[in-house]
Short mmCIF file of C-alpha atoms and ligand atoms in Angstrom, two decimals:
data_model
loop_
_atom_site.label_atom_id
_atom_site.label_comp_id
_atom_site.label_asym_id
_atom_site.label_seq_id
_atom_site.Cartn_x
_atom_site.Cartn_y
_atom_site.Cartn_z
CA MET A 550 103.21 -70.15 80.71
CA THR A 551 103.81 -72.28 77.68
CA ASP A 552 106.35 -75.19 77.73
CA SER A 553 108.95 -74.40 75.08
CA LYS A 554 109.08 -77.99 73.97
CA THR A 555 105.40 -79.00 73.54
CA GLY A 556 104.04 -75.64 73.03
CA TYR A 557 100.70 -76.44 75.46
CA ALA A 558 100.38 -74.37 78.69
CA SER A 559 102.16 -76.34 81.35
CA ARG A 560 101.29 -76.78 85.00
CA PRO A 561 103.46 -75.71 87.76
CA PRO A 562 104.50 -78.88 89.37
CA HIS A 563 102.18 -79.91 92.16
CA PRO A 564 103.99 -79.33 95.62
CA LEU A 565 104.22 -83.00 96.52
CA ALA A 566 105.32 -84.36 93.41
CA GLU A 567 108.87 -83.99 94.37
CA PRO A 568 110.00 -87.22 95.51
CA PRO A 569 110.14 -87.67 99.32
CA GLU A 570 113.74 -87.30 100.98
CA SER A 571 113.69 -90.70 101.86
CA PHE A 572 112.78 -92.27 98.54
CA PRO A 573 114.00 -94.67 97.54
CA TYR A 574 113.98 -96.40 100.75
CA ALA A 575 117.21 -97.90 101.77
CA PRO A 576 116.73 -101.58 102.89
CA SER A 577 116.92 -102.10 106.46
CA ARG A 578 119.68 -104.04 108.54
CA GLU A 579 118.82 -107.32 110.10
CA ASP A 580 118.39 -105.88 113.20
CA PRO A 581 116.56 -107.44 116.13
CA THR A 582 116.48 -104.27 118.16
CA LEU A 583 114.35 -102.85 115.17
CA ALA A 584 111.64 -104.88 116.84
CA ALA A 585 112.25 -103.22 119.99
CA ILE A 586 108.89 -101.79 121.44
CA ALA A 587 108.88 -98.13 122.85
CA LYS A 588 107.69 -97.85 126.45
CA THR A 589 105.01 -95.64 125.63
CA HIS A 590 103.25 -94.48 122.71
CA ASP A 591 101.56 -91.35 121.75
CA LEU A 592 98.86 -90.12 119.12
CA TRP A 593 99.86 -89.75 115.52
CA ILE A 594 98.07 -86.80 114.39
CA ASP A 595 98.96 -84.28 111.63
CA GLY A 596 102.09 -85.96 111.15
CA GLU A 597 103.29 -85.70 114.64
CA TRP A 598 103.47 -87.72 118.04
CA ARG A 599 101.09 -85.94 120.36
CA LYS A 600 100.92 -86.47 123.94
CA PRO A 601 97.57 -87.57 125.01
CA ARG A 602 95.69 -85.64 127.71
CA ARG A 603 93.96 -88.23 129.05
CA GLY A 604 96.82 -90.61 129.94
CA ARG A 605 97.86 -94.03 128.93
CA PHE A 606 96.79 -97.58 129.39
CA PRO A 607 98.98 -100.95 128.93
CA THR A 608 98.60 -103.10 125.98
CA LEU A 609 99.80 -106.77 126.69
CA ASN A 610 101.41 -109.88 125.61
CA PRO A 611 98.60 -112.62 125.53
CA ALA A 612 100.85 -115.07 125.78
CA THR A 613 102.36 -114.34 128.72
CA GLY A 614 100.29 -111.34 130.28
CA GLU A 615 102.89 -109.00 130.73
CA GLU A 616 102.93 -105.40 129.70
CA LEU A 617 104.45 -104.56 126.31
CA SER A 618 103.57 -100.77 126.20
CA ARG A 619 101.51 -97.89 127.17
CA ILE A 620 99.22 -96.62 124.80
CA ALA A 621 97.73 -93.24 124.56
CA LEU A 622 94.24 -92.85 125.38
CA ALA A 623 92.55 -90.35 123.04
CA GLY A 624 90.08 -87.76 124.30
CA PRO A 625 87.26 -86.22 121.94
CA ALA A 626 89.39 -83.23 121.84
CA ASP A 627 92.18 -85.34 120.14
CA VAL A 628 89.54 -87.22 117.72
CA ASP A 629 88.51 -83.59 116.75
CA ARG A 630 92.19 -82.57 116.03
CA ALA A 631 92.55 -85.64 114.21
CA VAL A 632 89.50 -85.10 111.53
CA ARG A 633 90.82 -81.62 111.34
CA ALA A 634 94.05 -82.58 110.10
CA ALA A 635 92.60 -85.08 107.96
CA ARG A 636 90.45 -82.01 106.38
CA ARG A 637 93.30 -79.91 106.17
CA ALA A 638 95.47 -82.71 104.39
CA LEU A 639 92.65 -83.58 101.70
CA PRO A 640 92.82 -80.86 99.04
CA ALA A 641 96.30 -81.44 98.31
CA TRP A 642 96.41 -85.26 98.52
CA ALA A 643 93.16 -85.43 96.53
CA ASP A 644 94.79 -83.41 93.71
CA LEU A 645 98.08 -85.28 93.74
CA PRO A 646 98.36 -87.01 90.28
CA GLY A 647 97.29 -90.35 90.71
CA VAL A 648 100.63 -91.87 89.68
CA GLU A 649 102.16 -89.80 92.60
CA ARG A 650 100.10 -91.79 95.18
CA ALA A 651 100.60 -94.92 93.17
CA ARG A 652 104.47 -94.26 93.75
CA ARG A 653 104.18 -93.61 97.30
CA LEU A 654 101.52 -96.82 98.14
CA PHE A 655 104.01 -98.75 96.17
CA ALA A 656 106.77 -97.64 98.47
CA VAL A 657 104.51 -98.50 101.76
CA ALA A 658 104.36 -102.12 100.25
CA ARG A 659 107.98 -102.66 99.52
CA ILE A 660 108.92 -101.14 103.07
CA LEU A 661 106.63 -103.24 104.56
CA GLN A 662 108.11 -106.41 102.70
CA GLU A 663 111.55 -105.06 103.84
CA ARG A 664 110.37 -104.66 107.25
CA SER A 665 108.39 -107.78 107.50
CA ARG A 666 110.27 -109.65 110.04
CA GLU A 667 109.95 -106.87 112.61
CA PHE A 668 106.31 -106.41 111.89
CA ALA A 669 105.64 -110.17 112.10
CA VAL A 670 107.35 -110.06 115.49
CA LEU A 671 105.54 -107.21 116.70
CA GLU A 672 102.04 -108.43 115.45
CA THR A 673 102.77 -111.62 117.17
CA LEU A 674 103.62 -110.46 120.48
CA ASP A 675 100.92 -108.05 120.62
CA ASN A 676 98.23 -110.15 119.29
CA GLY A 677 99.30 -113.61 120.47
CA LYS A 678 98.87 -115.27 116.96
CA PRO A 679 101.68 -117.68 115.76
CA ILE A 680 104.81 -116.35 114.05
CA ARG A 681 104.01 -118.53 111.39
CA GLU A 682 100.58 -116.89 110.66
CA SER A 683 101.84 -113.32 110.99
CA ARG A 684 105.23 -114.10 108.68
CA ASP A 685 103.46 -116.11 106.02
CA VAL A 686 100.01 -114.41 105.82
CA ASP A 687 99.27 -111.14 107.69
CA VAL A 688 102.50 -109.54 106.70
CA PRO A 689 102.74 -110.58 103.09
CA LEU A 690 98.91 -110.09 102.42
CA ALA A 691 99.14 -106.31 104.03
CA ALA A 692 101.90 -105.54 101.57
CA ALA A 693 99.76 -107.11 98.79
CA HIS A 694 96.94 -104.92 99.51
CA PHE A 695 99.01 -101.79 99.37
CA PHE A 696 100.71 -103.16 96.02
CA TYR A 697 97.23 -103.73 94.40
CA TYR A 698 95.55 -100.57 95.30
CA ALA A 699 98.66 -98.82 94.25
CA GLY A 700 98.19 -100.20 90.89
CA TRP A 701 94.49 -98.41 91.00
CA ALA A 702 95.73 -94.98 92.00
CA ASP A 703 96.27 -93.71 88.60
CA LYS A 704 93.61 -95.85 86.66
CA LEU A 705 90.42 -94.49 88.83
CA GLU A 706 88.63 -93.45 85.91
CA TYR A 707 88.41 -97.12 84.63
CA ALA A 708 86.88 -97.96 87.96
CA LEU A 709 83.84 -95.74 87.54
CA PRO A 710 81.10 -96.28 84.59
CA GLY A 711 81.50 -94.03 81.64
CA GLY A 712 84.86 -93.38 82.60
CA ARG A 713 83.86 -90.21 84.96
CA LYS A 714 86.30 -87.99 86.54
CA PRO A 715 86.82 -89.82 89.93
CA GLU A 716 86.80 -87.77 93.30
CA PRO A 717 87.56 -89.17 96.74
CA ARG A 718 84.88 -89.50 99.50
CA GLY A 719 86.96 -87.31 101.69
CA VAL A 720 87.77 -87.81 105.17
CA CYS A 721 87.26 -91.41 106.51
CA GLY A 722 86.92 -92.59 109.87
CA GLN A 723 88.12 -96.33 109.79
CA ILE A 724 87.75 -98.39 112.98
CA ILE A 725 89.14 -101.91 113.15
CA PRO A 726 89.40 -105.19 115.41
CA TRP A 727 91.91 -106.92 117.06
CA ASN A 728 92.25 -110.22 115.14
CA PHE A 729 94.40 -108.99 112.31
CA PRO A 730 95.27 -105.73 113.43
CA LEU A 731 97.82 -104.89 110.87
CA LEU A 732 96.06 -106.63 107.60
CA MET A 733 92.77 -104.67 108.74
CA ALA A 734 94.79 -101.64 108.75
CA ALA A 735 96.05 -102.41 105.30
CA TRP A 736 92.55 -103.46 104.07
CA LYS A 737 91.31 -100.18 105.11
CA LEU A 738 94.06 -97.74 104.30
CA ALA A 739 95.42 -98.89 101.09
CA PRO A 740 91.97 -98.24 99.01
CA ALA A 741 91.07 -94.89 100.70
CA LEU A 742 94.60 -93.72 99.93
CA ALA A 743 94.57 -94.64 96.33
CA CYS A 744 91.40 -92.78 95.67
CA GLY A 745 92.86 -89.64 97.30
CA ASN A 746 90.81 -89.88 100.66
CA THR A 747 92.45 -88.84 104.22
CA VAL A 748 92.02 -90.87 107.29
CA VAL A 749 91.32 -91.22 110.92
CA LEU A 750 92.35 -94.82 111.98
CA LYS A 751 91.23 -96.15 115.32
CA PRO A 752 92.91 -99.51 116.15
CA ALA A 753 91.49 -101.82 118.97
CA GLU A 754 92.46 -101.20 122.56
CA THR A 755 94.39 -104.50 122.70
CA SER A 756 96.08 -104.30 119.89
CA SER A 757 97.56 -100.88 118.55
CA LEU A 758 101.26 -101.37 118.43
CA SER A 759 101.60 -102.30 114.50
CA ALA A 760 99.05 -99.57 113.48
CA LEU A 761 101.39 -97.17 115.16
CA ARG A 762 104.32 -98.78 113.85
CA LEU A 763 102.87 -98.75 110.34
CA VAL A 764 102.76 -94.77 110.41
CA GLU A 765 106.56 -94.83 110.27
CA VAL A 766 106.27 -96.91 107.20
CA LEU A 767 103.74 -94.46 105.75
CA GLU A 768 106.21 -91.49 106.30
CA GLN A 769 109.03 -93.18 105.00
CA ALA A 770 107.12 -93.84 101.88
CA GLY A 771 106.16 -90.11 101.64
CA ILE A 772 102.60 -90.10 102.51
CA PRO A 773 102.34 -86.43 103.60
CA LYS A 774 101.34 -85.22 106.99
CA GLY A 775 97.69 -85.46 108.24
CA VAL A 776 96.82 -87.62 105.43
CA VAL A 777 96.71 -90.69 108.04
CA ASN A 778 95.95 -89.99 111.70
CA VAL A 779 95.63 -92.71 114.27
CA VAL A 780 93.76 -92.29 117.45
CA THR A 781 94.09 -94.99 120.12
CA GLY A 782 91.80 -96.18 122.98
CA PRO A 783 88.69 -98.18 123.82
CA GLY A 784 85.58 -98.26 122.03
CA GLU A 785 84.60 -94.97 123.08
CA VAL A 786 87.25 -93.46 121.06
CA GLY A 787 85.29 -94.98 118.16
CA ALA A 788 82.11 -93.82 119.36
CA ALA A 789 83.69 -89.96 119.47
CA LEU A 790 85.18 -90.79 115.96
CA VAL A 791 81.46 -92.24 114.45
CA ARG A 792 79.67 -88.93 116.22
CA HIS A 793 82.35 -86.37 114.59
CA GLU A 794 80.50 -84.01 112.20
CA GLY A 795 83.62 -83.92 110.02
CA LEU A 796 83.38 -87.22 108.58
CA ASP A 797 82.48 -87.90 104.84
CA LYS A 798 82.93 -91.93 105.17
CA LEU A 799 82.66 -94.45 107.93
CA ALA A 800 84.45 -97.94 107.62
CA PHE A 801 84.01 -100.47 110.28
CA THR A 802 85.15 -103.78 111.10
CA GLY A 803 84.13 -105.68 113.92
CA SER A 804 80.96 -107.27 115.92
CA THR A 805 77.58 -107.06 114.45
CA GLU A 806 76.35 -105.52 118.02
CA VAL A 807 78.87 -102.62 117.53
CA GLY A 808 78.27 -102.32 113.89
CA LYS A 809 74.41 -101.84 114.81
CA THR A 810 75.09 -98.95 117.13
CA ILE A 811 77.19 -97.21 114.44
CA GLN A 812 74.57 -97.68 111.93
CA ALA A 813 71.96 -96.13 114.32
CA ALA A 814 74.35 -93.19 115.35
CA LEU A 815 75.06 -92.32 111.45
CA ALA A 816 71.28 -92.74 110.49
CA GLY A 817 70.21 -89.57 108.54
CA ARG A 818 73.89 -88.25 108.39
CA PRO A 819 75.64 -87.55 105.15
CA VAL A 820 78.05 -90.35 105.97
CA SER A 821 78.84 -93.27 103.63
CA LEU A 822 78.92 -96.23 105.81
CA THR A 823 80.55 -99.96 105.22
CA LEU A 824 80.19 -102.52 107.77
CA GLU A 825 82.37 -105.82 107.81
CA LEU A 826 80.80 -107.89 110.95
CA GLY A 827 80.64 -111.03 112.24
CA GLY A 828 80.11 -114.59 110.75
CA LYS A 829 79.21 -118.26 111.37
CA GLY A 830 80.82 -119.82 108.38
CA ALA A 831 79.49 -123.32 107.29
CA HIS A 832 82.04 -125.53 105.88
CA ILE A 833 80.29 -128.45 103.79
CA ILE A 834 82.22 -131.99 103.42
CA PHE A 835 80.72 -134.14 101.02
CA GLU A 836 81.25 -137.85 100.72
CA ASP A 837 83.22 -137.63 97.53
CA ALA A 838 85.65 -135.26 99.08
CA PRO A 839 89.19 -135.84 98.71
CA LEU A 840 89.24 -136.34 102.78
CA SER A 841 92.75 -135.72 103.64
CA GLN A 842 92.85 -132.32 101.95
CA ALA A 843 89.34 -131.79 103.55
CA VAL A 844 90.47 -132.59 107.13
CA GLU A 845 93.55 -130.39 106.72
CA GLY A 846 90.89 -127.76 105.29
CA ILE A 847 88.71 -128.25 108.10
CA VAL A 848 91.49 -127.44 110.44
CA GLN A 849 92.60 -124.26 108.62
CA GLY A 850 89.06 -123.19 108.74
CA ILE A 851 88.71 -123.10 112.03
CA PHE A 852 92.23 -123.08 114.04
CA PHE A 853 93.82 -120.32 111.82
CA ASN A 854 94.59 -117.47 114.31
CA GLN A 855 92.92 -119.82 117.05
CA GLY A 856 89.70 -119.42 115.35
CA GLN A 857 89.44 -115.47 116.29
CA VAL A 858 88.78 -115.03 112.55
CA CYS A 859 85.39 -113.61 111.23
CA CYS A 860 85.10 -115.88 108.21
CA ALA A 861 86.22 -119.13 110.19
CA GLY A 862 84.53 -122.15 109.24
CA SER A 863 83.07 -122.85 112.61
CA ARG A 864 79.91 -124.81 111.64
CA LEU A 865 81.20 -128.21 109.89
CA PHE A 866 78.35 -130.02 108.04
CA VAL A 867 79.50 -133.43 107.00
CA GLN A 868 77.68 -135.83 104.89
CA GLU A 869 76.51 -138.68 107.26
CA GLY A 870 78.30 -141.71 105.44
CA ILE A 871 81.45 -140.01 106.40
CA LEU A 872 80.93 -138.29 109.67
CA ASP A 873 82.65 -140.87 111.71
CA GLU A 874 85.62 -141.25 109.73
CA VAL A 875 85.67 -137.31 109.50
CA MET A 876 85.48 -137.50 113.34
CA ASP A 877 88.21 -140.00 113.91
CA ARG A 878 90.69 -138.18 111.35
CA LEU A 879 90.29 -135.03 112.52
CA ARG A 880 90.67 -136.02 116.24
CA SER A 881 93.88 -137.80 115.42
CA ARG A 882 95.04 -134.53 113.09
CA LEU A 883 94.39 -132.25 116.04
CA ALA A 884 96.20 -134.19 118.52
CA THR A 885 99.42 -133.54 116.65
CA LEU A 886 98.71 -129.49 116.57
CA ARG A 887 101.44 -127.89 118.83
CA LEU A 888 100.04 -125.12 121.15
CA GLY A 889 102.47 -122.69 122.74
CA ASP A 890 104.69 -120.16 122.40
CA PRO A 891 103.65 -117.87 119.48
CA LEU A 892 107.14 -116.77 118.61
CA ASP A 893 108.02 -120.47 117.88
CA LYS A 894 108.02 -121.12 114.30
CA ASN A 895 106.61 -124.68 114.82
CA THR A 896 103.49 -123.57 117.23
CA ASP A 897 100.14 -123.86 115.29
CA LEU A 898 98.00 -122.51 117.84
CA GLY A 899 99.09 -119.52 119.76
CA ALA A 900 97.47 -117.42 122.45
CA ILE A 901 93.96 -116.34 122.98
CA HIS A 902 94.08 -112.81 122.31
CA SER A 903 92.67 -111.09 125.68
CA LEU A 904 91.03 -112.25 128.83
CA PRO A 905 87.62 -111.20 128.04
CA GLN A 906 88.06 -113.40 124.75
CA TRP A 907 89.16 -116.13 126.42
CA GLU A 908 86.37 -116.00 129.22
CA LYS A 909 83.82 -115.55 126.24
CA ILE A 910 85.25 -118.96 124.51
CA ARG A 911 85.31 -120.60 128.01
CA SER A 912 81.62 -119.74 128.61
CA TYR A 913 80.69 -121.36 125.22
CA LEU A 914 82.26 -124.07 126.20
CA GLU A 915 80.11 -124.33 129.30
CA ILE A 916 76.97 -123.60 127.31
CA GLY A 917 77.56 -126.06 124.50
CA LYS A 918 77.88 -129.04 127.29
CA GLU A 919 74.77 -127.62 128.90
CA GLU A 920 72.82 -128.02 125.44
CA GLY A 921 73.82 -131.33 125.45
CA ALA A 922 76.43 -131.60 122.62
CA GLU A 923 79.51 -133.81 123.51
CA LEU A 924 82.95 -131.86 123.90
CA TRP A 925 86.43 -133.46 122.82
CA GLN A 926 89.35 -131.53 123.25
CA ALA A 927 92.90 -132.13 121.90
CA PRO A 928 95.57 -133.03 124.42
CA ALA A 929 97.88 -129.88 124.87
CA GLU A 930 100.00 -128.69 127.53
CA ILE A 931 98.56 -125.35 128.62
CA PRO A 932 101.38 -122.78 129.64
CA SER A 933 100.98 -121.35 132.93
CA ARG A 934 100.81 -117.78 132.18
CA GLY A 935 98.44 -116.08 129.22
CA TRP A 936 95.20 -117.18 127.76
CA TRP A 937 95.07 -120.30 126.02
CA CYS A 938 92.42 -122.81 124.65
CA PRO A 939 92.92 -126.15 123.11
CA PRO A 940 91.58 -127.28 119.67
CA SER A 941 87.87 -128.05 120.66
CA LEU A 942 85.13 -130.24 118.85
CA PHE A 943 81.32 -130.14 119.47
CA SER A 944 79.67 -133.29 118.22
CA ASN A 945 75.87 -134.24 118.53
CA VAL A 946 75.05 -130.64 117.99
CA THR A 947 71.61 -129.49 116.62
CA PRO A 948 71.13 -126.43 114.41
CA SER A 949 69.11 -124.65 117.32
CA MET A 950 72.01 -124.85 119.70
CA ARG A 951 73.70 -121.70 120.74
CA ILE A 952 76.91 -123.22 119.85
CA ALA A 953 75.59 -123.65 116.13
CA ARG A 954 74.26 -120.15 116.01
CA GLU A 955 76.50 -117.70 117.66
CA GLU A 956 79.87 -116.59 116.83
CA ILE A 957 82.27 -117.70 119.49
CA PHE A 958 85.20 -116.39 117.87
CA GLY A 959 87.73 -119.04 119.25
CA PRO A 960 89.23 -122.66 118.38
CA VAL A 961 85.85 -124.46 118.86
CA LEU A 962 84.25 -126.13 116.10
CA ALA A 963 80.58 -127.21 116.07
CA ILE A 964 80.03 -130.57 113.96
CA LEU A 965 76.54 -131.58 112.24
CA GLY A 966 75.62 -134.19 109.90
CA PHE A 967 73.69 -133.82 106.62
CA ARG A 968 72.09 -136.41 103.86
CA THR A 969 71.25 -134.39 100.79
CA PRO A 970 73.02 -131.12 99.02
CA GLU A 971 69.54 -129.70 99.74
CA GLU A 972 69.56 -130.32 103.37
CA ALA A 973 73.27 -128.84 103.49
CA LEU A 974 72.34 -125.95 101.77
CA ALA A 975 69.19 -125.10 103.83
CA LYS A 976 70.93 -125.88 107.33
CA ALA A 977 74.18 -123.79 106.10
CA ASN A 978 71.68 -120.82 105.14
CA ASP A 979 69.69 -121.14 108.29
CA SER A 980 71.79 -118.39 110.11
CA LEU A 981 71.82 -114.49 110.88
CA TYR A 982 75.04 -114.22 109.51
CA GLY A 983 76.22 -114.72 105.94
CA LEU A 984 79.98 -114.09 105.46
CA SER A 985 81.85 -117.29 104.28
CA ALA A 986 81.23 -121.01 103.15
CA GLY A 987 83.33 -123.65 102.17
CA ILE A 988 82.64 -126.68 99.91
CA TRP A 989 84.72 -129.85 99.52
CA THR A 990 83.53 -132.28 96.86
CA ASP A 991 85.29 -133.80 93.80
CA LYS A 992 82.15 -132.56 91.50
CA GLY A 993 82.51 -129.39 89.70
CA SER A 994 78.70 -129.39 89.03
CA LYS A 995 78.14 -129.56 92.89
CA ILE A 996 80.33 -126.84 93.59
CA PHE A 997 78.64 -124.54 91.25
CA GLU A 998 75.07 -125.43 92.61
CA MET A 999 75.94 -124.97 96.17
CA ALA A 1000 77.79 -121.74 95.75
CA ARG A 1001 74.80 -120.16 93.96
CA GLY A 1002 72.59 -121.32 96.82
CA LEU A 1003 74.83 -120.27 99.61
CA ARG A 1004 74.02 -117.05 100.99
CA ALA A 1005 77.59 -115.81 101.84
CA GLY A 1006 79.84 -113.14 100.56
CA VAL A 1007 82.71 -115.55 99.91
CA VAL A 1008 82.64 -119.20 99.29
CA TRP A 1009 85.58 -121.17 99.09
CA ALA A 1010 85.77 -124.52 96.94
CA ASN A 1011 88.12 -127.33 98.24
CA CYS A 1012 90.03 -124.82 100.23
CA TYR A 1013 89.51 -122.38 103.27
CA ASN A 1014 90.40 -118.86 104.54
CA ARG A 1015 92.60 -118.35 101.26
CA PHE A 1016 92.80 -114.38 100.44
CA ASP A 1017 93.77 -112.12 97.65
CA PRO A 1018 93.64 -108.44 97.53
CA ALA A 1019 92.01 -108.65 94.15
CA SER A 1020 88.81 -110.59 95.27
CA PRO A 1021 86.03 -108.93 96.96
CA PHE A 1022 85.18 -109.88 100.47
CA GLY A 1023 82.07 -108.92 102.75
CA GLY A 1024 78.89 -110.22 104.13
CA TYR A 1025 75.28 -110.54 103.68
CA LYS A 1026 72.72 -110.13 106.29
CA GLU A 1027 73.88 -109.46 109.90
CA SER A 1028 77.35 -109.97 108.41
CA GLY A 1029 77.43 -106.23 107.19
CA PHE A 1030 77.54 -104.47 103.84
CA GLY A 1031 79.94 -103.34 101.40
CA ARG A 1032 83.11 -105.01 100.35
CA GLU A 1033 86.75 -104.95 100.62
CA GLY A 1034 89.41 -105.84 98.26
CA GLY A 1035 89.00 -105.90 94.45
CA LEU A 1036 87.21 -103.26 92.23
CA HIS A 1037 84.49 -103.48 95.03
CA GLY A 1038 86.59 -102.46 97.57
CA LEU A 1039 87.74 -99.20 95.73
CA LEU A 1040 84.06 -97.82 94.84
CA PRO A 1041 83.16 -97.14 98.73
CA TYR A 1042 86.13 -94.35 98.56
CA LEU A 1043 84.74 -92.58 95.77
CA ARG A 1044 82.00 -90.50 94.94
CA THR A 1045 79.83 -92.37 92.55
P1 NAP B 2274 84.24 -104.92 118.36
O1 NAP B 2274 84.42 -104.87 119.94
O2 NAP B 2274 83.16 -104.52 117.57
O3 NAP B 2274 85.36 -104.11 118.17
C1 NAP B 2274 85.66 -103.40 116.73
C2 NAP B 2274 86.24 -101.97 117.14
O4 NAP B 2274 85.27 -101.11 117.38
C3 NAP B 2274 87.38 -102.01 117.75
O5 NAP B 2274 88.47 -100.84 117.62
C4 NAP B 2274 86.67 -101.29 119.07
O6 NAP B 2274 87.58 -100.72 120.19
C5 NAP B 2274 85.79 -100.30 118.38
N1 NAP B 2274 84.51 -99.87 119.07
C6 NAP B 2274 83.86 -100.59 120.25
N2 NAP B 2274 83.03 -100.03 120.76
C7 NAP B 2274 82.82 -98.89 119.79
C8 NAP B 2274 81.75 -97.78 119.68
N3 NAP B 2274 80.45 -98.11 120.44
N4 NAP B 2274 81.90 -97.02 118.77
C9 NAP B 2274 82.61 -97.15 117.86
N5 NAP B 2274 83.69 -98.06 117.99
C10 NAP B 2274 83.94 -99.10 118.98
O7 NAP B 2274 84.74 -106.13 117.89
P2 NAP B 2274 86.22 -106.91 118.30
O8 NAP B 2274 85.79 -107.94 119.47
O9 NAP B 2274 87.29 -106.16 118.43
O10 NAP B 2274 86.34 -107.95 117.13
C11 NAP B 2274 85.68 -109.22 116.81
C12 NAP B 2274 84.55 -109.07 115.84
O11 NAP B 2274 84.92 -108.61 114.45
C13 NAP B 2274 84.07 -110.38 115.35
O12 NAP B 2274 82.36 -110.21 115.48
C14 NAP B 2274 84.42 -110.64 114.26
O13 NAP B 2274 83.64 -111.26 113.34
C15 NAP B 2274 84.52 -109.36 113.42
N6 NAP B 2274 85.31 -109.14 112.43
C16 NAP B 2274 84.84 -109.27 111.24
C17 NAP B 2274 85.72 -109.13 109.93
C18 NAP B 2274 84.90 -108.66 108.66
O14 NAP B 2274 85.57 -108.62 107.76
N7 NAP B 2274 83.67 -109.08 108.59
C19 NAP B 2274 86.92 -109.11 110.04
C20 NAP B 2274 87.76 -109.08 111.33
C21 NAP B 2274 86.59 -109.19 112.62
P3 NAP B 2274 87.87 -101.46 121.54
O15 NAP B 2274 88.57 -102.64 120.84
O16 NAP B 2274 88.88 -100.53 121.86
O17 NAP B 2274 86.94 -101.99 122.20
MG1 MG B 2275 98.16 -106.68 123.27
#
């Protein structure tokens, strides 16, 4: 057929190019019941809620220990269904003009912004993090990721050398941890969808609610059925996903230990893999640093999200001339932090995410004392229910101690001294991990020198824990490989 206006052969409209019925999405009312949580949740497969065949398990509010809802336990047959649904949805989604995928991803971002209050409350209830963080960091950054990758969806040929025709990888398994449930889902989904892939997402057992709510947003934004599927349950559900023959790509964020088992399980299979694993970030404070700001940076670096952050600045290196002063300032600052109800907007430290995580942190507090380090904890009234840990500092730490080498994933800072930049660099790099580092100094040349020498995927200068969807994030060594964010985060989702 020829277009009567242009004279060119006209293509029939793509079936998915029609605007979805709900578009443009009408802004939601300020309705507190929107944050209401269903008593039970099913599996999201092929655009439908499917009853699990293996029953359900509870998800808890870490601040009270109370049950919030019952989450579906997916079996291998459910995982298989989800992967097949993703395979069926692939051709139409991949063939959709990039501008149409972009339009839908922009809609996801806008709806997330409109529903930000609801998502912030939900995330705080399920995870235990302070509402100030979920409201000001997690949800806005999740929306920002969808905005950013929506912008790439119709420009993919510029992502590849020589303007080659971009092709998606195919069906992606994505496994995420509990510390930033919504944000990690956004980091994974946005680039995958922008490139035309389809996904089976496996959230962490203890924090599935925001991913299950996010599928409502995807549906509202017109993401077709089967493009994103969510299978919930414990690690064995992730393992079943990894084993599935129908995957083209696997993206994992979680512990180094599980990352290694996944790498071994995929050895020899044609599945492309990216791993975002653990860390033991080095935070380096020089004598010429602006001290008041540096102390705020240290606090932000280790107590953000109760220290349950892969890139947390959990090893603090302070130049010896200011070590005592930094310790004094830190102690008095920490005494002002408020620990308690995560839904209170004045709360600085919320709950530890789960009982096992709390036990792990407590065991490291014991290990540190047995190793001979000196523990100081900020005075805090510990609520009678839920799991909590006050801000904790270890001084008299030596580089060989376990508290200086192993990831604690809690509000626990190991403090060490150094004399020269060379010594700081050597100590900072003496780690199995290589995810993040921070430098505080007044001198630009020192920043460049240190940043060049640090074996860390992210290096912050005179700030810490700042994120932007345009800048790549990821690790060296046992912190994994592959990058998320920016152009680097797009490439793993394209056949190159
Ligand atoms: P995890 O135990 O490794 O779990 C991560 C995810 O993998 C969860 O969904 C988990 O399910 C699943 N899983 C567990 N065993 C599995 C298996 N054998 N096969 C496939 N999937 C499996 O880590 P986590 O304790 O949840 O999270 C904390 C870790 O994540 C820390 O080490 C942290 O540094 C890392 N992290 C890294 C980044 C990064 O970008 N580099 C970001 C955030 C967190 P269940 O939860 O249901 O067991
Ligand atoms: Mg929970």
